[in-house]
Amino acid sequence: MKAILRALAIAALVVPFSIHAADALSEGTVKKVEAAAGRVTLAHGPIENIGMPPMTMMFKVKDPAMLKKVKEGDKVRFRVEEIGGTYTVVRIEAAK
């Protein structure tokens, strides 16, 4: 019984951090939107989940419809994942 309680206590501590890390958003500024090409250029801080340092870079977007929500100069929070060997924005939203 003690082993079960200990395992539950550890899971209660670890799971929230794992979920947060899996959903972590990075911050940046939209420099250019290329909706027809499905690309966005972002000046961004570190992108922890892929180990990328701050820089300005063009990214492919998973769904070009996401680009309707942003324009040049917008401060954004976003998520990049490596899909098929390409760094791809899978989520983007206005920074609050």
PDB file of C-alpha atoms in Angstrom:
ATOM      1  CA  MET A   1       0.000   0.000   0.000  1.00  0.00           C
ATOM      2  CA  LYS A   2       2.838   2.413   0.815  1.00  0.00           C
ATOM      3  CA  ALA A   3       4.397   1.735  -2.584  1.00  0.00           C
ATOM      4  CA  ILE A   4       1.130   2.601  -4.330  1.00  0.00           C
ATOM      5  CA  LEU A   5       0.730   5.827  -2.362  1.00  0.00           C
ATOM      6  CA  ARG A   6       4.340   6.781  -3.067  1.00  0.00           C
ATOM      7  CA  ALA A   7       3.842   6.118  -6.810  1.00  0.00           C
ATOM      8  CA  LEU A   8       0.669   8.238  -6.824  1.00  0.00           C
ATOM      9  CA  ALA A   9       2.446  11.069  -5.010  1.00  0.00           C
ATOM     10  CA  ILE A  10       5.288  11.025  -7.545  1.00  0.00           C
ATOM     11  CA  ALA A  11       2.828  10.936 -10.455  1.00  0.00           C
ATOM     12  CA  ALA A  12       0.964  13.921  -9.000  1.00  0.00           C
ATOM     13  CA  LEU A  13       4.213  15.900  -9.051  1.00  0.00           C
ATOM     14  CA  VAL A  14       5.526  14.749 -12.429  1.00  0.00           C
ATOM     15  CA  VAL A  15       2.400  14.740 -14.613  1.00  0.00           C
ATOM     16  CA  PRO A  16       1.587  18.477 -14.399  1.00  0.00           C
ATOM     17  CA  PHE A  17       5.152  19.356 -15.395  1.00  0.00           C
ATOM     18  CA  SER A  18       5.111  16.858 -18.275  1.00  0.00           C
ATOM     19  CA  ILE A  19       1.813  18.168 -19.605  1.00  0.00           C
ATOM     20  CA  HIS A  20       3.035  21.762 -19.319  1.00  0.00           C
ATOM     21  CA  ALA A  21       6.305  20.996 -21.100  1.00  0.00           C
ATOM     22  CA  ALA A  22       4.480  19.175 -23.887  1.00  0.00           C
ATOM     23  CA  ASP A  23       2.275  22.221 -24.462  1.00  0.00           C
ATOM     24  CA  ALA A  24       4.867  24.955 -23.866  1.00  0.00           C
ATOM     25  CA  LEU A  25       4.525  27.974 -26.129  1.00  0.00           C
ATOM     26  CA  SER A  26       7.355  30.211 -27.268  1.00  0.00           C
ATOM     27  CA  GLU A  27       7.125  33.976 -27.730  1.00  0.00           C
ATOM     28  CA  GLY A  28       7.932  36.070 -30.744  1.00  0.00           C
ATOM     29  CA  THR A  29       7.001  38.857 -33.133  1.00  0.00           C
ATOM     30  CA  VAL A  30       5.553  38.315 -36.605  1.00  0.00           C
ATOM     31  CA  LYS A  31       7.909  39.798 -39.187  1.00  0.00           C
ATOM     32  CA  LYS A  32       6.239  38.530 -42.371  1.00  0.00           C
ATOM     33  CA  VAL A  33       3.141  36.523 -43.296  1.00  0.00           C
ATOM     34  CA  GLU A  34       3.085  34.557 -46.556  1.00  0.00           C
ATOM     35  CA  ALA A  35      -0.413  33.071 -46.421  1.00  0.00           C
ATOM     36  CA  ALA A  36      -0.425  31.715 -49.984  1.00  0.00           C
ATOM     37  CA  ALA A  37       2.843  29.873 -49.334  1.00  0.00           C
ATOM     38  CA  GLY A  38       1.807  28.733 -45.836  1.00  0.00           C
ATOM     39  CA  ARG A  39       4.779  30.418 -44.166  1.00  0.00           C
ATOM     40  CA  VAL A  40       5.423  32.933 -41.420  1.00  0.00           C
ATOM     41  CA  THR A  41       8.638  34.670 -40.407  1.00  0.00           C
ATOM     42  CA  LEU A  42       9.061  35.106 -36.655  1.00  0.00           C
ATOM     43  CA  ALA A  43      11.641  36.946 -34.554  1.00  0.00           C
ATOM     44  CA  HIS A  44      11.542  34.667 -31.529  1.00  0.00           C
ATOM     45  CA  GLY A  45      13.034  33.914 -28.175  1.00  0.00           C
ATOM     46  CA  PRO A  46      14.278  30.429 -27.312  1.00  0.00           C
ATOM     47  CA  ILE A  47      12.135  27.546 -28.536  1.00  0.00           C
ATOM     48  CA  GLU A  48      12.764  25.137 -25.687  1.00  0.00           C
ATOM     49  CA  ASN A  49      10.972  22.063 -27.038  1.00  0.00           C
ATOM     50  CA  ILE A  50      13.260  21.895 -30.098  1.00  0.00           C
ATOM     51  CA  GLY A  51      16.351  23.416 -28.491  1.00  0.00           C
ATOM     52  CA  MET A  52      16.471  26.465 -30.768  1.00  0.00           C
ATOM     53  CA  PRO A  53      18.121  29.706 -29.578  1.00  0.00           C
ATOM     54  CA  PRO A  54      16.588  33.149 -30.208  1.00  0.00           C
ATOM     55  CA  MET A  55      16.693  34.266 -33.860  1.00  0.00           C
ATOM     56  CA  THR A  56      14.548  35.384 -36.770  1.00  0.00           C
ATOM     57  CA  MET A  57      13.404  32.519 -38.966  1.00  0.00           C
ATOM     58  CA  MET A  58      10.787  31.538 -41.518  1.00  0.00           C
ATOM     59  CA  PHE A  59       8.577  28.602 -40.562  1.00  0.00           C
ATOM     60  CA  LYS A  60       6.093  26.504 -42.469  1.00  0.00           C
ATOM     61  CA  VAL A  61       2.647  26.412 -40.814  1.00  0.00           C
ATOM     62  CA  LYS A  62       0.671  23.217 -40.372  1.00  0.00           C
ATOM     63  CA  ASP A  63      -2.602  24.931 -41.332  1.00  0.00           C
ATOM     64  CA  PRO A  64      -2.404  28.108 -43.468  1.00  0.00           C
ATOM     65  CA  ALA A  65      -5.768  29.214 -41.991  1.00  0.00           C
ATOM     66  CA  MET A  66      -3.862  29.978 -38.761  1.00  0.00           C
ATOM     67  CA  LEU A  67      -2.212  32.894 -40.544  1.00  0.00           C
ATOM     68  CA  LYS A  68      -5.540  34.736 -40.795  1.00  0.00           C
ATOM     69  CA  LYS A  69      -5.226  35.430 -37.058  1.00  0.00           C
ATOM     70  CA  VAL A  70      -1.881  37.272 -37.247  1.00  0.00           C
ATOM     71  CA  LYS A  71      -0.274  40.173 -39.091  1.00  0.00           C
ATOM     72  CA  GLU A  72       3.157  41.760 -39.298  1.00  0.00           C
ATOM     73  CA  GLY A  73       4.174  43.346 -35.998  1.00  0.00           C
ATOM     74  CA  ASP A  74       1.914  41.162 -33.823  1.00  0.00           C
ATOM     75  CA  LYS A  75       3.376  39.744 -30.609  1.00  0.00           C
ATOM     76  CA  VAL A  76       2.530  36.034 -30.587  1.00  0.00           C
ATOM     77  CA  ARG A  77       2.858  32.831 -28.631  1.00  0.00           C
ATOM     78  CA  PHE A  78       3.431  29.755 -30.763  1.00  0.00           C
ATOM     79  CA  ARG A  79       4.362  26.097 -30.810  1.00  0.00           C
ATOM     80  CA  VAL A  80       6.865  24.632 -33.269  1.00  0.00           C
ATOM     81  CA  GLU A  81       7.331  20.919 -33.859  1.00  0.00           C
ATOM     82  CA  GLU A  82       9.538  19.023 -36.263  1.00  0.00           C
ATOM     83  CA  ILE A  83       7.278  17.383 -38.838  1.00  0.00           C
ATOM     84  CA  GLY A  84       8.842  15.423 -41.669  1.00  0.00           C
ATOM     85  CA  GLY A  85      12.213  17.051 -41.006  1.00  0.00           C
ATOM     86  CA  THR A  86      10.775  20.589 -41.185  1.00  0.00           C
ATOM     87  CA  TYR A  87      10.224  22.939 -38.267  1.00  0.00           C
ATOM     88  CA  THR A  88       6.498  23.682 -38.471  1.00  0.00           C
ATOM     89  CA  VAL A  89       4.260  26.051 -36.503  1.00  0.00           C
ATOM     90  CA  VAL A  90       1.414  23.895 -35.204  1.00  0.00           C
ATOM     91  CA  ARG A  91      -0.206  26.585 -33.040  1.00  0.00           C
ATOM     92  CA  ILE A  92      -0.085  30.386 -32.995  1.00  0.00           C
ATOM     93  CA  GLU A  93      -2.036  32.938 -30.975  1.00  0.00           C
ATOM     94  CA  ALA A  94      -1.869  36.605 -30.055  1.00  0.00           C
ATOM     95  CA  ALA A  95       0.251  37.201 -26.946  1.00  0.00           C
ATOM     96  CA  LYS A  96      -1.683  38.414 -23.916  1.00  0.00           C
TER      97      LYS A  96
END
